[in-house]
Coordinates of C-alpha atoms in Angstrom, one line a residue:
M7 CA 65.8 59.3 275.3
C8 CA 69.7 59.6 274.5
G9 CA 73.1 58.5 275.6
I10 CA 75.5 60.7 277.2
A11 CA 79.3 61.0 277.8
G12 CA 81.8 63.2 278.3
W13 CA 84.7 64.1 280.8
W14 CA 86.3 67.0 282.7
D15 CA 90.0 66.7 283.0
S16 CA 93.3 68.8 284.0
K17 CA 95.3 67.2 281.6
E18 CA 96.5 69.1 278.5
R19 CA 94.7 67.7 275.7
H20 CA 94.7 69.0 271.9
S21 CA 91.4 70.2 270.7
E22 CA 91.3 67.7 267.8
S23 CA 92.5 64.6 269.9
A24 CA 89.6 65.8 272.6
A25 CA 87.0 65.8 270.0
R26 CA 88.2 62.1 268.6
V27 CA 88.1 60.8 272.3
L28 CA 84.7 62.7 272.7
A29 CA 83.3 61.0 269.4
E30 CA 84.8 57.5 270.0
M31 CA 82.8 57.5 273.6
C32 CA 79.7 58.7 271.7
D33 CA 80.0 56.2 269.1
A34 CA 80.4 53.5 271.4
I35 CA 76.8 53.7 272.8
R36 CA 75.2 55.2 269.6
Y37 CA 72.4 52.5 269.4
R38 CA 70.9 54.7 272.4
G39 CA 70.5 57.8 270.3
P40 CA 70.5 56.9 266.5
D41 CA 68.9 60.2 265.2
D42 CA 71.5 62.5 265.9
H43 CA 74.8 63.5 267.6
G44 CA 76.4 66.6 269.2
A45 CA 79.6 67.6 271.1
W46 CA 80.7 70.6 273.3
L47 CA 84.2 71.1 274.2
Q48 CA 85.8 74.0 276.3
A49 CA 89.6 74.3 275.1
G50 CA 90.3 70.4 275.6
E51 CA 89.5 70.5 279.1
A52 CA 85.4 69.8 279.7
A53 CA 84.0 67.6 277.2
L54 CA 80.5 66.9 276.8
G55 CA 78.7 64.5 274.3
Q56 CA 75.5 63.0 273.3
R57 CA 73.6 60.6 270.9
R58 CA 69.9 61.7 270.7
L59 CA 66.7 59.4 270.1
S60 CA 64.5 62.0 268.9
I61 CA 61.2 62.0 270.9
V62 CA 60.0 65.4 271.8
D63 CA 61.0 68.4 269.4
L64 CA 62.5 66.6 266.4
S65 CA 63.7 69.5 264.9
P66 CA 67.3 70.8 265.0
E67 CA 66.2 73.2 268.2
G68 CA 66.6 69.9 270.2
H69 CA 70.0 69.2 269.4
Q70 CA 72.3 68.5 272.3
P71 CA 74.5 69.6 273.9
M72 CA 72.7 72.4 274.5
V73 CA 73.7 75.9 275.8
S74 CA 71.2 78.2 278.2
R75 CA 70.0 81.1 276.9
S76 CA 72.3 83.0 279.3
G77 CA 75.0 80.9 278.1
D78 CA 76.0 80.1 281.8
W79 CA 74.8 76.2 281.5
V80 CA 75.9 73.5 279.1
I81 CA 73.9 70.3 279.3
T82 CA 74.0 66.7 277.8
Y83 CA 70.7 65.0 279.3
N84 CA 69.2 61.5 278.7
G85 CA 65.6 61.0 279.6
E86 CA 62.2 62.9 279.6
V87 CA 61.1 65.7 282.3
Y88 CA 56.9 65.1 281.7
N89 CA 56.0 68.6 283.2
F90 CA 58.1 70.7 281.0
R91 CA 55.3 72.2 279.5
E92 CA 54.0 73.6 283.0
L93 CA 57.4 74.6 284.1
R94 CA 57.4 76.4 280.5
R95 CA 54.6 78.6 281.0
E96 CA 55.5 79.5 284.4
L97 CA 59.0 80.4 283.3
E98 CA 57.6 82.3 280.4
A99 CA 55.3 84.3 282.8
D100 CA 58.8 85.6 284.6
G101 CA 60.1 86.5 281.2
S102 CA 61.7 83.6 279.8
R103 CA 61.8 83.0 276.0
F104 CA 62.3 80.0 274.3
R105 CA 63.8 79.2 270.6
G106 CA 62.1 75.6 270.2
H107 CA 59.7 73.1 272.3
S108 CA 61.8 70.3 273.8
D109 CA 62.3 69.6 277.6
T110 CA 65.9 70.0 277.8
E111 CA 65.6 73.8 277.0
V112 CA 63.0 74.4 279.8
M113 CA 65.4 72.0 282.1
L114 CA 68.1 74.3 281.3
E115 CA 66.2 77.7 282.0
A116 CA 64.8 76.4 285.2
I117 CA 68.4 75.5 286.3
D118 CA 69.3 78.9 285.1
Q119 CA 66.5 80.6 286.9
W120 CA 66.0 78.6 290.0
G121 CA 69.0 76.9 290.7
L122 CA 70.1 73.4 290.0
E123 CA 68.8 71.6 293.2
A124 CA 65.6 73.6 293.1
A125 CA 65.0 73.0 289.6
V126 CA 65.5 69.5 289.8
Q127 CA 63.2 68.9 292.9
R128 CA 60.4 70.2 290.5
F129 CA 60.9 67.8 287.7
I130 CA 58.4 65.0 287.2
G131 CA 60.5 62.3 285.0
M132 CA 63.2 60.1 284.4
F133 CA 66.8 61.8 283.9
A134 CA 70.2 61.5 284.1
F135 CA 72.3 64.6 282.8
A136 CA 75.8 66.1 282.8
A137 CA 75.3 70.1 283.5
W138 CA 78.8 72.2 283.3
H139 CA 78.7 75.8 284.9
R140 CA 81.0 77.9 282.9
P141 CA 81.0 80.8 285.3
T142 CA 82.2 78.7 288.4
R143 CA 83.8 75.7 286.4
K144 CA 81.7 73.2 288.2
L145 CA 80.4 69.8 286.6
H146 CA 77.4 68.5 288.0
L147 CA 76.0 64.9 287.6
C148 CA 72.3 64.3 288.3
R149 CA 70.5 61.2 288.3
D150 CA 66.1 60.8 288.8
R151 CA 65.0 59.7 292.1
L152 CA 64.2 56.4 291.5
G153 CA 67.4 55.6 289.2
I154 CA 65.6 54.7 286.0
K155 CA 68.0 56.3 284.1
P156 CA 71.9 55.2 284.4
L157 CA 74.8 57.2 285.0
F158 CA 78.4 56.4 285.8
Y159 CA 81.4 58.2 286.3
A160 CA 85.2 57.3 286.9
E161 CA 88.3 58.6 287.7
L162 CA 90.7 59.3 285.1
G163 CA 94.2 58.6 286.6
R164 CA 94.8 61.5 289.1
H165 CA 93.9 64.2 286.6
G166 CA 90.3 64.0 286.2
V167 CA 86.7 62.3 285.5
A168 CA 84.7 60.7 282.9
F169 CA 81.4 60.0 282.7
A170 CA 78.5 58.0 280.6
S171 CA 75.3 56.3 280.2
E172 CA 77.0 53.3 280.0
L173 CA 80.6 51.7 280.8
W174 CA 81.1 51.0 277.2
A175 CA 81.6 54.6 276.7
I176 CA 84.1 55.3 279.5
R177 CA 85.8 52.5 278.3
R178 CA 86.6 54.1 275.3
H179 CA 88.5 57.1 277.0
P180 CA 92.1 56.5 276.4
D181 CA 93.2 57.5 280.2
F182 CA 90.5 55.2 281.9
H183 CA 92.4 52.0 283.4
E184 CA 90.2 49.0 283.5
R185 CA 91.1 46.7 286.9
I186 CA 88.1 44.4 287.5
N187 CA 86.8 44.6 291.2
A188 CA 87.1 41.4 292.6
E189 CA 84.4 42.1 295.5
T190 CA 81.8 43.0 292.7
V191 CA 82.3 39.9 290.8
A192 CA 81.4 38.2 293.7
S193 CA 78.3 40.3 294.4
I194 CA 77.5 39.4 290.7
L195 CA 77.5 36.0 291.4
R196 CA 75.2 36.3 294.6
Y197 CA 72.7 38.9 293.1
S198 CA 73.0 38.3 289.5
T199 CA 73.9 42.2 289.1
S200 CA 76.6 44.6 290.6
T201 CA 75.1 46.1 293.7
G202 CA 74.8 49.8 295.4
N203 CA 76.9 52.0 293.5
D204 CA 79.6 49.9 292.7
T205 CA 80.5 48.6 289.1
I206 CA 82.6 46.0 287.6
F207 CA 85.7 48.3 287.5
D208 CA 87.9 49.6 290.0
R209 CA 87.7 53.6 290.6
C210 CA 84.4 53.6 288.7
R211 CA 80.9 54.3 290.2
K212 CA 77.2 54.8 289.6
V213 CA 75.7 58.0 290.5
P214 CA 72.9 57.3 293.0
P215 CA 69.2 57.8 292.5
G216 CA 68.0 60.9 294.0
T217 CA 71.4 62.6 293.8
I218 CA 73.4 65.4 292.4
L219 CA 77.1 64.9 292.2
T220 CA 79.2 68.0 292.0
F221 CA 82.8 68.2 291.1
N222 CA 84.7 71.2 292.2
S223 CA 87.9 70.0 290.4
P224 CA 88.6 67.2 288.5
D225 CA 90.9 65.5 290.3
L226 CA 88.8 65.5 293.7
P227 CA 86.0 63.7 294.8
P228 CA 82.6 64.9 294.3
R229 CA 80.3 66.3 296.9
A230 CA 76.7 64.5 296.8
T231 CA 73.5 66.4 297.4
A232 CA 70.4 64.0 298.0
Y233 CA 67.8 65.8 296.8
W234 CA 64.9 63.0 297.5
S235 CA 65.2 59.8 299.2
A236 CA 62.3 57.3 299.6
L237 CA 63.3 57.0 303.5
T238 CA 61.8 60.3 303.9
F239 CA 58.6 58.9 302.9
A240 CA 59.0 55.2 304.7
E241 CA 56.9 55.9 307.8
P242 CA 52.9 55.7 306.8
E243 CA 51.0 59.1 307.2
L244 CA 47.8 59.0 305.4
A245 CA 44.7 57.7 307.5
P246 CA 43.5 53.9 306.2
D247 CA 40.1 55.7 304.5
E248 CA 40.6 53.1 301.7
K249 CA 38.1 54.7 299.3
T250 CA 39.7 58.0 299.8
L251 CA 43.2 56.6 299.0
L252 CA 41.8 54.4 296.3
D253 CA 40.4 57.3 294.3
S254 CA 43.3 59.9 295.0
L255 CA 46.0 56.9 293.7
D256 CA 43.3 56.1 290.5
A257 CA 44.0 60.0 289.7
L258 CA 47.3 60.3 290.2
L259 CA 48.1 57.0 287.9
A260 CA 45.7 58.4 285.3
D261 CA 47.9 61.5 285.1
S262 CA 50.9 59.8 285.3
V263 CA 50.1 57.8 282.1
A264 CA 48.7 60.6 280.3
R265 CA 52.2 62.6 280.5
R266 CA 54.1 59.6 279.5
M267 CA 51.9 59.4 276.4
I268 CA 53.2 62.4 275.3
A269 CA 55.6 62.1 272.1
D270 CA 56.1 63.2 268.5
V271 CA 56.6 59.6 267.9
P272 CA 54.4 56.4 268.0
V273 CA 53.7 55.1 271.6
G274 CA 52.9 51.9 272.7
A275 CA 53.0 49.2 275.5
F276 CA 54.3 46.1 276.8
L277 CA 51.4 43.8 277.7
S278 CA 52.1 40.5 279.9
G279 CA 48.5 40.0 281.1
G280 CA 49.6 40.7 284.7
I281 CA 48.2 43.2 287.2
D282 CA 50.8 45.8 286.5
S283 CA 50.9 46.0 282.4
S284 CA 47.4 45.5 282.4
L285 CA 46.8 48.6 284.4
V286 CA 49.1 50.9 282.8
T287 CA 47.4 49.6 279.2
A288 CA 43.8 50.4 280.4
Y289 CA 44.8 53.8 281.2
M290 CA 46.4 54.4 278.0
Q291 CA 43.7 52.9 276.2
A292 CA 41.0 55.2 278.2
V293 CA 42.4 58.3 276.8
A294 CA 44.1 57.5 273.8
P295 CA 42.6 58.9 270.4
G296 CA 42.5 55.2 268.7
R297 CA 43.8 51.8 269.3
I298 CA 47.0 51.9 271.3
K299 CA 49.7 49.2 270.3
T300 CA 50.6 46.5 272.9
F301 CA 53.1 43.6 272.7
S302 CA 54.1 40.5 274.1
I303 CA 56.1 37.3 274.1
G304 CA 54.8 34.0 274.3
M305 CA 56.6 30.8 275.5
Q306 CA 56.2 27.3 274.7
S307 CA 56.2 26.0 278.3
A308 CA 52.9 26.5 280.1
L309 CA 54.6 26.9 283.3
Y310 CA 56.2 30.4 281.9
D311 CA 53.4 31.3 279.0
E312 CA 51.4 34.1 279.8
A313 CA 50.7 35.1 276.1
A314 CA 47.0 33.9 276.1
Q315 CA 46.2 36.1 279.1
A316 CA 47.9 39.0 277.5
R317 CA 45.7 38.5 274.6
A318 CA 42.4 38.2 276.6
V319 CA 43.2 41.6 278.2
A320 CA 44.1 43.3 274.8
Q321 CA 40.7 42.1 273.0
H322 CA 38.8 43.2 276.3
L323 CA 40.3 46.6 276.1
G324 CA 40.5 47.0 272.7
T325 CA 44.0 47.1 271.8
D326 CA 45.9 46.7 268.7
H327 CA 47.9 43.5 269.8
T328 CA 51.2 41.7 268.7
E329 CA 52.5 38.5 270.3
L330 CA 55.8 36.6 269.5
Y331 CA 56.3 33.1 270.8
L332 CA 60.0 32.2 271.6
S333 CA 61.4 29.8 269.4
T334 CA 64.6 27.7 269.5
P335 CA 66.5 29.9 267.0
D336 CA 65.6 33.2 269.0
I337 CA 67.3 31.6 271.8
Q338 CA 69.9 30.6 270.5
Q339 CA 70.6 33.6 268.3
V340 CA 69.6 36.0 271.0
V341 CA 71.4 34.6 274.3
P342 CA 74.8 35.1 273.1
L343 CA 74.4 38.6 272.4
M344 CA 73.4 39.6 276.0
A345 CA 76.9 39.9 277.2
R346 CA 77.4 42.9 274.2
M347 CA 74.0 44.3 275.4
Y348 CA 74.9 44.9 279.0
D349 CA 78.0 46.6 279.6
E350 CA 78.6 44.8 283.1
P351 CA 77.7 41.0 283.6
F352 CA 74.0 40.6 284.2
A353 CA 72.4 37.5 285.2
D354 CA 68.7 38.0 285.5
S355 CA 67.5 35.6 282.5
S356 CA 64.4 37.5 282.1
Q357 CA 66.7 40.0 280.0
V358 CA 66.0 37.5 277.1
P359 CA 62.1 38.0 276.6
T360 CA 62.4 41.6 277.4
F361 CA 65.2 42.1 274.9
L362 CA 62.9 40.3 272.6
V363 CA 59.4 42.3 273.4
S364 CA 61.5 45.4 272.8
R365 CA 62.8 44.3 269.4
L366 CA 59.3 43.5 268.8
A367 CA 57.9 46.7 269.8
R368 CA 60.6 48.7 267.9
K369 CA 59.1 47.7 264.8
S370 CA 55.8 49.6 265.4
V371 CA 56.7 52.3 268.0
T372 CA 59.6 54.3 269.4
V373 CA 58.1 54.8 272.8
A374 CA 56.6 52.0 275.2
L375 CA 55.0 52.2 278.7
T376 CA 55.8 49.5 281.0
G377 CA 54.5 48.4 284.2
D378 CA 57.8 48.0 286.4
G379 CA 57.6 49.5 289.8
G380 CA 54.5 48.1 291.1
D381 CA 55.8 45.3 292.9
E382 CA 58.3 47.2 294.6
V383 CA 55.9 50.1 295.4
F384 CA 52.7 48.3 296.2
G385 CA 54.1 44.9 297.9
G386 CA 53.8 42.5 294.8
Y387 CA 56.5 40.3 295.6
N388 CA 55.6 36.8 297.2
R389 CA 58.1 37.3 299.8
H390 CA 56.4 40.4 301.1
V391 CA 53.6 38.2 302.1
W392 CA 55.3 34.8 302.9
A393 CA 58.5 36.1 304.4
P394 CA 56.8 37.9 307.6
R395 CA 55.2 34.9 308.1
V396 CA 57.8 32.2 308.5
W397 CA 60.3 34.6 309.8
D398 CA 57.7 34.9 312.6
V399 CA 57.5 30.9 312.9
S400 CA 61.1 30.6 312.8
R401 CA 61.2 32.8 315.8
R402 CA 59.1 30.4 317.5
L403 CA 61.0 27.5 317.0
P404 CA 64.2 26.6 319.2
R405 CA 67.3 27.5 317.0
I406 CA 68.3 24.2 317.0
A407 CA 64.6 22.7 315.7
S408 CA 65.0 25.4 312.7
R409 CA 68.3 24.6 311.9
A410 CA 67.4 21.2 311.6
L411 CA 64.5 21.8 309.9
A412 CA 66.3 23.9 307.4
T413 CA 69.2 21.0 306.8
Q414 CA 66.0 18.6 305.9
L415 CA 64.7 20.9 303.5
E416 CA 68.2 21.5 301.9
A417 CA 68.7 17.6 301.9
L418 CA 65.1 17.2 300.0
T419 CA 66.2 19.6 297.0
R420 CA 69.1 17.5 296.7
S421 CA 67.4 14.2 296.7
R422 CA 65.4 12.3 293.6
L423 CA 62.3 12.9 295.6
I424 CA 62.0 16.3 294.6
D425 CA 61.7 15.2 290.9
G426 CA 58.6 13.3 291.9
I427 CA 57.3 16.7 293.7
E428 CA 57.7 18.5 290.7
T429 CA 56.0 16.1 288.5
V430 CA 53.1 16.2 290.7
I431 CA 53.1 20.0 291.1
G432 CA 53.1 20.4 287.3
R433 CA 49.9 18.2 286.8
L434 CA 48.3 20.8 289.0
P435 CA 45.6 23.3 287.6
A436 CA 47.7 26.3 286.4
R437 CA 46.5 28.4 289.6
Y438 CA 48.2 25.9 291.9
R439 CA 51.0 25.1 290.4
L440 CA 54.5 26.1 291.9
R441 CA 57.4 27.1 289.4
I442 CA 60.6 25.6 290.4
P443 CA 59.7 24.0 293.7
S444 CA 63.3 23.2 294.5
Q445 CA 64.3 26.5 294.4
K446 CA 61.7 27.7 296.5
L447 CA 62.7 25.1 299.0
R448 CA 66.2 26.5 299.3
K449 CA 64.7 30.0 300.2
I450 CA 62.8 28.7 302.7
A451 CA 65.8 26.9 304.2
R452 CA 67.9 30.2 304.0
V453 CA 65.2 32.0 305.8
L454 CA 65.3 29.4 308.8
H455 CA 69.0 29.8 308.8
S456 CA 68.7 33.7 308.9
E457 CA 69.2 35.7 312.2
T458 CA 68.2 39.0 311.4
R459 CA 65.2 40.5 309.1
E460 CA 68.0 42.0 307.0
Q461 CA 70.1 38.8 306.7
L462 CA 67.1 37.3 305.5
F463 CA 66.1 39.7 303.0
D464 CA 69.6 39.5 301.4
D465 CA 69.7 35.8 301.6
L466 CA 66.2 35.7 299.7
C467 CA 67.5 38.1 296.9
A468 CA 70.6 36.2 296.4
T469 CA 70.6 34.2 293.0
S470 CA 72.9 31.8 294.5
P471 CA 74.2 31.1 297.9
L472 CA 76.7 28.6 296.8
T473 CA 80.6 29.2 296.7
L474 CA 81.1 29.9 293.1
H475 CA 84.0 32.6 293.8
Q476 CA 87.4 32.9 295.3
Q477 CA 86.2 36.0 297.5
T478 CA 83.1 36.3 299.7
P479 CA 80.8 39.0 298.7
R480 CA 80.0 42.0 300.8
P481 CA 76.6 41.8 302.3
R482 CA 74.6 44.8 300.9
A483 CA 73.8 47.9 302.9
L484 CA 70.5 48.0 303.8
P485 CA 68.8 51.5 305.0
R486 CA 67.2 51.1 308.6
V487 CA 63.7 51.5 307.7
P488 CA 60.7 52.0 310.5
G489 CA 57.3 49.9 310.1
S490 CA 56.7 46.2 309.7
F491 CA 59.0 43.6 308.1
A492 CA 56.9 43.9 305.0
E493 CA 57.1 47.7 304.8
Q494 CA 60.8 47.5 305.2
M495 CA 61.2 45.0 302.2
M496 CA 59.4 47.1 300.0
I497 CA 61.7 49.8 300.8
W498 CA 64.8 47.9 300.5
D499 CA 63.4 46.5 297.2
L500 CA 62.6 49.8 295.7
T501 CA 66.3 51.2 296.4
N502 CA 68.3 48.0 295.7
Y503 CA 66.5 45.3 293.7
L504 CA 64.6 47.9 291.7
P505 CA 67.3 50.0 290.5
D506 CA 70.2 47.4 290.5
D507 CA 68.0 44.7 288.3
I508 CA 64.7 45.4 287.0
L509 CA 65.6 49.1 285.5
T510 CA 69.1 48.2 284.5
K511 CA 67.3 45.2 282.8
V512 CA 64.5 47.2 281.1
D513 CA 67.1 50.1 280.2
R514 CA 69.6 48.2 278.6
A515 CA 67.7 45.6 276.6
S516 CA 65.0 48.5 275.1
M517 CA 68.1 50.9 274.3
A518 CA 70.0 48.2 272.3
V519 CA 67.0 48.5 269.6
S520 CA 66.8 52.6 270.2
L521 CA 63.2 52.2 272.1
E522 CA 62.6 54.5 275.1
T523 CA 60.5 52.9 278.2
R524 CA 58.5 54.9 280.5
V525 CA 57.2 53.6 283.7
P526 CA 54.2 55.2 284.9
L527 CA 53.9 53.5 288.2
L528 CA 57.4 55.1 289.2
D529 CA 56.2 58.4 289.3
H530 CA 57.3 59.9 292.1
R531 CA 54.2 61.3 293.0
V532 CA 52.8 57.6 292.9
V533 CA 55.8 56.3 294.9
E534 CA 55.3 59.0 297.6
H535 CA 51.4 58.3 297.6
A536 CA 52.2 54.7 298.2
A537 CA 55.0 55.1 300.6
R538 CA 52.5 57.0 303.0
C539 CA 49.5 54.4 303.0
P540 CA 49.6 51.6 305.6
A541 CA 50.8 48.3 304.4
S542 CA 47.4 46.9 305.1
F543 CA 46.1 49.0 302.2
K544 CA 48.9 47.1 299.8
I545 CA 48.7 43.8 301.3
K546 CA 45.3 42.0 301.8
D547 CA 44.0 38.4 302.4
G548 CA 47.7 37.1 301.6
R549 CA 47.9 39.0 298.3
G550 CA 49.8 42.1 297.6
K551 CA 49.1 44.9 295.1
W552 CA 45.5 45.5 296.7
P553 CA 45.0 48.9 295.3
L554 CA 46.4 48.4 291.7
R555 CA 44.1 44.9 291.5
E556 CA 41.0 46.9 292.7
L557 CA 41.7 50.0 290.1
L558 CA 42.0 47.2 287.5
Y559 CA 38.7 45.4 288.2
R560 CA 37.0 48.8 287.6
R561 CA 38.3 48.2 283.8
V562 CA 38.9 44.8 283.4
P563 CA 36.9 41.6 284.3
R564 CA 38.4 40.0 287.5
A565 CA 38.4 36.5 286.0
L566 CA 40.9 38.0 283.0
V567 CA 43.8 39.0 285.7
D568 CA 43.2 37.3 289.0
R569 CA 45.6 34.6 289.2
P570 CA 48.8 33.6 290.8
K571 CA 51.9 36.0 290.0
M572 CA 54.3 34.7 287.4
G573 CA 56.6 37.1 286.7
F574 CA 58.7 37.4 283.4
G575 CA 60.8 34.3 283.5
V576 CA 62.1 31.8 281.1
P577 CA 62.8 28.0 281.7
I578 CA 66.6 28.4 281.9
E579 CA 66.8 25.0 283.5
A580 CA 65.6 23.1 280.4
W581 CA 67.4 25.9 277.9
L582 CA 70.9 24.8 279.4
R583 CA 70.3 21.1 279.1
H584 CA 69.1 21.5 275.6
E585 CA 68.8 24.7 273.5
L586 CA 72.1 26.3 275.2
R587 CA 74.0 23.4 275.9
D588 CA 76.6 23.9 273.9
W589 CA 76.8 27.5 274.2
A590 CA 77.2 26.7 278.1
E591 CA 79.4 24.1 277.8
D592 CA 82.0 26.2 275.9
L593 CA 81.7 29.1 278.6
L594 CA 81.8 26.3 281.4
S595 CA 85.0 24.0 280.1
V596 CA 87.7 24.0 282.5
H597 CA 90.1 25.9 280.1
S598 CA 87.4 28.9 280.0
L599 CA 86.9 28.8 284.1
K600 CA 90.2 28.7 284.6
A601 CA 91.2 31.7 282.1
S602 CA 89.3 34.2 284.1
G603 CA 91.2 33.5 287.1
L604 CA 88.2 34.4 289.1
L605 CA 85.9 31.4 289.7
D606 CA 86.0 28.0 291.7
V607 CA 86.6 25.8 288.8
A608 CA 85.7 22.2 290.5
N609 CA 82.6 23.4 292.4
I610 CA 81.1 24.9 289.0
R611 CA 82.0 21.9 287.1
V612 CA 80.0 19.6 289.9
L613 CA 77.0 21.8 289.6
W614 CA 77.3 21.8 285.6
R615 CA 77.4 17.9 285.5
Q616 CA 74.6 17.7 287.9
H617 CA 72.4 20.0 286.3
L618 CA 73.1 18.1 282.9
E619 CA 72.1 14.6 284.5
G620 CA 68.9 16.5 285.9
S621 CA 69.6 15.1 289.5
H622 CA 69.9 18.9 290.3
D623 CA 68.6 22.2 289.0
W624 CA 71.5 24.7 289.3
A625 CA 70.2 27.2 286.6
P626 CA 70.2 30.5 288.6
A627 CA 73.7 29.9 289.8
L628 CA 75.1 28.7 286.4
W629 CA 73.1 31.5 284.7
T630 CA 75.6 34.2 286.8
V631 CA 78.5 32.4 285.8
L632 CA 77.8 32.0 282.3
A633 CA 76.9 35.8 282.3
L634 CA 80.4 36.6 283.4
Q635 CA 82.2 34.4 281.5
A636 CA 80.4 35.7 278.2
W637 CA 81.2 39.4 279.2
L638 CA 84.9 38.6 279.8
R639 CA 84.8 37.6 276.4
V640 CA 83.3 40.8 274.7
K641 CA 86.1 42.8 273.2
P642 CA 86.6 46.2 275.2
F643 CA 85.7 48.3 272.5
A644 CA 83.0 46.1 270.4
L645 CA 79.9 47.9 269.4
H646 CA 76.6 46.4 270.1
E647 CA 75.2 44.2 267.3
A648 CA 71.9 42.7 268.8
A649 CA 69.7 45.4 266.9

């Protein structure tokens, strides 16, 4: 795992100046790779740099940027290719020779011998890399199939292109001119994060997942080659023989987890006690020679706390478990650091416990496996189950009736009656509790207003439907997908919410403390298998992730894990009224809001006052504004201090 940066530039640049710029770019993301650093420059024209977190082959033979044995290719690479040993044996059988034992060297030789696209299609792993082909003077940027690892590129005026793992590094290049993209700001305020390939800056983009970008000239747009797409597997093909499907998935997951335990450093796991992380942990403990280390975060609020469930699963599996309960000092110390941790405004509030569990794990391990991806791949979100039902009902109602019902629900969420409803729900047994019912009712109201499935899905994924910005965000471009509404939503989540939110959150939070996270449920072979299975294999009896549940029940008693989905949430609505009130009031003051020149000051002040009074819960909407405001205050070249 590493941080990479560099550029291709037609502008004449003195070699000493080029080396200094490259060093500054890499230094901006040094927390991604504290163990080593390297640079490769070609006459000041092309530059590739790296900060290395040593995981496999800790010797100098794993140093990057790395030049191929033929001398034709130079690579700087972030990630892991888990099948590199099999690829190496195949290459050696054809006459290739290797100096060290890293996956980087195997990647280079595979690219040199088989060609870039053919080699990448054979890689099992997560990766983002820049490869310079010396004979043709072409720069290639490549990102893994699901977008697990980040990679950005930006225009350098009219004469070049820069790339990096994070925007902090690109901002260090003297020829990158920062100009905030107003449309992206509007999207962030709606979805909590930048969406698609856009970023907070004009003329700066993300490399799309499953894509190779080839730059034939530093001042021309790249040519995009999509070497993998989830849409290819969107239509179910496999026969619904459930036992066969389940057994083949079991074998795939066992292999995926085992591959991700390969490392020359200590490996552990995040364990929330939910289906996904418990299943990953169970596979790990089954093949580990000793007790694996697991880590979880506990909350003081019973509605958000899963620590007891995680502890019970850990005891059953026999792991070496560590937990940390979130305290007021933790909240007040960590939340202000989020703006430095994320290179763009990012407002998924679960970023806080994600960072804390990463910091906790880093004290004992360098690699941690996570359960991310299970919801998107196997229909685990509540919307995958109930949205099709509500959609069907709303289609049967006359439009005037559905709109009237939506209006009544919205009015209910703004009335004092909702407080009584929340109080009653809070007294129910844990399995029947509904967190933040006002937000759920608002979502149902949005469903009733929706005209199309795409609009419904987009509204459900929106953090805030409110007007917080002077510009209306563009609707996200959702691909046309065959199949049922639930199957469509799974693909849309896989290609949008997963890379834009979930994977971004985990990557920045973990790399902030130099921890590598690996996601076995997002092995592309697992994703392809799940996509070929019918929706009825994933969603049964009103519950998602049926195959993952069945596989987990083989290893863990049903009573330990069979409960309603909670997610990795935090009581942000209470934090803003108490622990974080002073911090938020500063960022939401009239003076601060006006200073950005981007926001609807009057409306936001009304929301803030209503939230403090307790008459409304506007926490999700306010959190997006706070993320933007805090990020705008971070000095452009400020280095991360959270670790």
